[in-house]
Amino acid sequence: MTNTGDFRRYSYAGDTSYLINSFDVSRSSAAPAYTPEPKRDLKVRENGKRKSRNQLLQEQRLNFRKIVIISTAALLTIAMLFAVLHTYAQKNELNHEISSLESQLAVAQSENTRINSELNSLVSMSMIDKYAVEKLGMTKMQTGQIRYIDVSQYKEKHKTALQFVEEQAAK
């Protein structure tokens, strides 16, 4: 025969709500007691040994050297920082100057393009004809004004002149 407790134990074995009993109750879940370490009392003890005057002077010199080294390092660091800042300032000024010069160059190039296009429009053949007729009072050439030159006669005269010069040079 089974009693009720056994029936529950077997029937609800997989249910988590009944697994609480399986934990060890004897263990405490409280945090362990904290015991602070006692603070150490600082005590001033007198140095029974006295340093000689030479030892004190030697320590002063050593400490002075350390101060000089640290001060020099600090000054060098500050000087390097200012040098870097000065370099950045110069770089910024030069970049600003370059950008202003580039903008001036762009303006000059656009002005050059405008002037060249204006010049090209003034030099066109129609403008030259118009200037010649209106300002200079010229007229267009008529067919009767054309003269033809016979080049063969010119060439013959030129050959005879060259021969004459050669003969004179040979004499």
Short mmCIF file of C-alpha atoms in Angstrom, two decimals:
data_model
loop_
_atom_site.label_atom_id
_atom_site.label_comp_id
_atom_site.label_asym_id
_atom_site.label_seq_id
_atom_site.Cartn_x
_atom_site.Cartn_y
_atom_site.Cartn_z
CA MET A 1 0.00 0.00 0.00
CA THR A 2 1.19 3.48 -0.78
CA ASN A 3 0.66 6.48 1.33
CA THR A 4 -0.04 9.99 -0.01
CA GLY A 5 3.49 11.27 0.44
CA ASP A 6 4.91 8.50 -1.71
CA PHE A 7 2.35 9.10 -4.43
CA ARG A 8 3.24 12.78 -4.66
CA ARG A 9 6.89 12.07 -4.66
CA TYR A 10 6.62 9.75 -7.64
CA SER A 11 4.02 11.66 -9.57
CA TYR A 12 5.61 15.12 -9.34
CA ALA A 13 9.25 14.08 -9.61
CA GLY A 14 9.86 16.25 -12.72
CA ASP A 15 8.12 19.36 -11.36
CA THR A 16 10.56 22.07 -10.24
CA SER A 17 8.32 23.43 -7.54
CA TYR A 18 8.75 20.18 -5.60
CA LEU A 19 12.52 20.05 -6.10
CA ILE A 20 13.05 22.77 -3.48
CA ASN A 21 13.17 20.10 -0.81
CA SER A 22 16.18 18.53 -2.43
CA PHE A 23 18.38 21.52 -1.58
CA ASP A 24 20.54 21.28 1.48
CA VAL A 25 18.80 23.40 4.08
CA SER A 26 21.65 23.21 6.51
CA ARG A 27 23.76 25.56 4.35
CA SER A 28 23.17 29.18 5.06
CA SER A 29 22.71 31.57 2.14
CA ALA A 30 23.82 34.57 4.17
CA ALA A 31 27.05 36.30 3.21
CA PRO A 32 30.08 35.46 5.31
CA ALA A 33 30.81 37.84 8.10
CA TYR A 34 33.13 40.69 7.07
CA THR A 35 35.85 41.54 9.41
CA PRO A 36 37.68 44.70 8.44
CA GLU A 37 41.40 44.80 8.81
CA PRO A 38 42.49 47.04 11.60
CA LYS A 39 44.09 50.26 10.43
CA ARG A 40 47.74 50.55 11.06
CA ASP A 41 48.73 53.36 13.25
CA LEU A 42 51.55 55.37 11.79
CA LYS A 43 54.23 56.05 14.22
CA VAL A 44 56.98 58.57 13.89
CA ARG A 45 60.27 57.17 14.86
CA GLU A 46 63.26 59.27 15.33
CA ASN A 47 66.32 58.34 13.41
CA GLY A 48 68.97 57.64 15.89
CA LYS A 49 71.74 58.06 13.34
CA ARG A 50 72.85 61.53 12.51
CA LYS A 51 74.16 62.29 9.04
CA SER A 52 77.39 64.08 8.61
CA ARG A 53 77.64 67.44 6.88
CA ASN A 54 79.24 65.84 3.82
CA GLN A 55 76.40 63.33 3.51
CA LEU A 56 73.81 66.12 3.72
CA LEU A 57 75.65 68.15 1.06
CA GLN A 58 75.89 65.11 -1.16
CA GLU A 59 72.14 64.44 -0.82
CA GLN A 60 71.41 68.12 -1.56
CA ARG A 61 73.54 67.96 -4.73
CA LEU A 62 71.83 64.75 -5.83
CA ASN A 63 68.39 66.25 -5.19
CA PHE A 64 69.38 69.45 -7.01
CA ARG A 65 70.49 67.37 -10.03
CA LYS A 66 67.15 65.56 -9.99
CA ILE A 67 65.30 68.89 -9.88
CA VAL A 68 67.38 70.23 -12.77
CA ILE A 69 66.74 67.08 -14.85
CA ILE A 70 63.00 67.15 -14.16
CA SER A 71 62.79 70.90 -14.85
CA THR A 72 64.75 70.51 -18.09
CA ALA A 73 62.52 67.66 -19.20
CA ALA A 74 59.41 69.68 -18.38
CA LEU A 75 60.73 72.74 -20.23
CA LEU A 76 61.65 70.64 -23.27
CA THR A 77 58.21 69.07 -23.26
CA ILE A 78 56.54 72.48 -23.07
CA ALA A 79 58.84 73.83 -25.82
CA MET A 80 57.98 70.87 -28.05
CA LEU A 81 54.28 71.42 -27.39
CA PHE A 82 54.56 75.09 -28.38
CA ALA A 83 56.60 74.13 -31.45
CA VAL A 84 53.89 71.72 -32.55
CA LEU A 85 51.20 74.35 -31.94
CA HIS A 86 53.22 76.92 -33.89
CA THR A 87 53.66 74.46 -36.75
CA TYR A 88 49.91 73.83 -36.86
CA ALA A 89 49.25 77.57 -36.85
CA GLN A 90 51.66 78.09 -39.77
CA LYS A 91 50.13 75.18 -41.63
CA ASN A 92 46.67 76.69 -41.12
CA GLU A 93 47.85 80.09 -42.40
CA LEU A 94 49.50 78.54 -45.46
CA ASN A 95 46.40 76.49 -46.24
CA HIS A 96 44.30 79.65 -46.00
CA GLU A 97 46.74 81.50 -48.28
CA ILE A 98 46.72 78.63 -50.79
CA SER A 99 42.93 78.57 -50.90
CA SER A 100 42.75 82.35 -51.45
CA LEU A 101 45.36 82.12 -54.24
CA GLU A 102 43.46 79.25 -55.83
CA SER A 103 40.27 81.30 -55.79
CA GLN A 104 42.16 84.25 -57.35
CA LEU A 105 43.52 81.89 -60.01
CA ALA A 106 40.02 80.64 -60.79
CA VAL A 107 38.79 84.24 -61.15
CA ALA A 108 41.75 85.09 -63.42
CA GLN A 109 41.13 82.00 -65.57
CA SER A 110 37.46 82.87 -66.00
CA GLU A 111 38.43 86.47 -66.89
CA ASN A 112 40.95 85.12 -69.44
CA THR A 113 38.28 82.91 -70.99
CA ARG A 114 35.91 85.87 -71.23
CA ILE A 115 38.54 88.12 -72.83
CA ASN A 116 39.58 85.40 -75.31
CA SER A 117 35.98 84.86 -76.38
CA GLU A 118 35.54 88.62 -76.78
CA LEU A 119 38.75 88.76 -78.87
CA ASN A 120 37.59 85.87 -81.03
CA SER A 121 34.32 87.64 -81.68
CA LEU A 122 36.20 90.83 -82.69
CA VAL A 123 38.57 89.00 -85.05
CA SER A 124 35.92 87.19 -87.08
CA MET A 125 35.88 87.79 -90.85
CA SER A 126 32.54 89.54 -90.79
CA MET A 127 33.79 91.94 -88.12
CA ILE A 128 36.95 92.67 -90.15
CA ASP A 129 34.86 93.36 -93.28
CA LYS A 130 32.53 95.59 -91.30
CA TYR A 131 35.46 97.54 -89.76
CA ALA A 132 37.17 97.94 -93.15
CA VAL A 133 34.01 99.27 -94.82
CA GLU A 134 32.68 101.46 -91.98
CA LYS A 135 35.80 102.79 -90.23
CA LEU A 136 38.45 102.74 -92.94
CA GLY A 137 36.17 103.56 -95.90
CA MET A 138 37.37 100.61 -97.99
CA THR A 139 35.29 98.93 -100.69
CA LYS A 140 35.21 95.35 -101.82
CA MET A 141 37.39 94.50 -104.80
CA GLN A 142 35.81 94.55 -108.26
CA THR A 143 36.73 92.04 -110.96
CA GLY A 144 38.24 94.77 -113.10
CA GLN A 145 40.73 95.63 -110.39
CA ILE A 146 42.45 92.24 -110.54
CA ARG A 147 45.84 92.06 -112.36
CA TYR A 148 47.56 88.90 -113.41
CA ILE A 149 51.35 88.66 -113.44
CA ASP A 150 53.24 86.27 -115.67
CA VAL A 151 55.66 84.48 -113.40
CA SER A 152 57.61 82.85 -116.18
CA GLN A 153 59.01 86.23 -117.29
CA TYR A 154 60.02 86.97 -113.70
CA LYS A 155 61.78 83.61 -113.41
CA GLU A 156 63.71 84.25 -116.65
CA LYS A 157 64.88 87.67 -115.49
CA HIS A 158 65.88 86.21 -112.14
CA LYS A 159 67.96 83.43 -113.78
CA THR A 160 69.85 85.86 -115.95
CA ALA A 161 70.60 88.07 -112.95
CA LEU A 162 71.94 85.08 -110.99
CA GLN A 163 74.14 84.01 -113.88
CA PHE A 164 75.54 87.52 -114.17
CA VAL A 165 76.34 87.62 -110.46
CA GLU A 166 78.02 84.23 -110.63
CA GLU A 167 80.14 85.31 -113.57
CA GLN A 168 81.21 88.43 -111.73
CA ALA A 169 82.10 86.40 -108.66
CA ALA A 170 84.12 83.94 -110.72
CA LYS A 171 86.25 86.74 -112.24
#
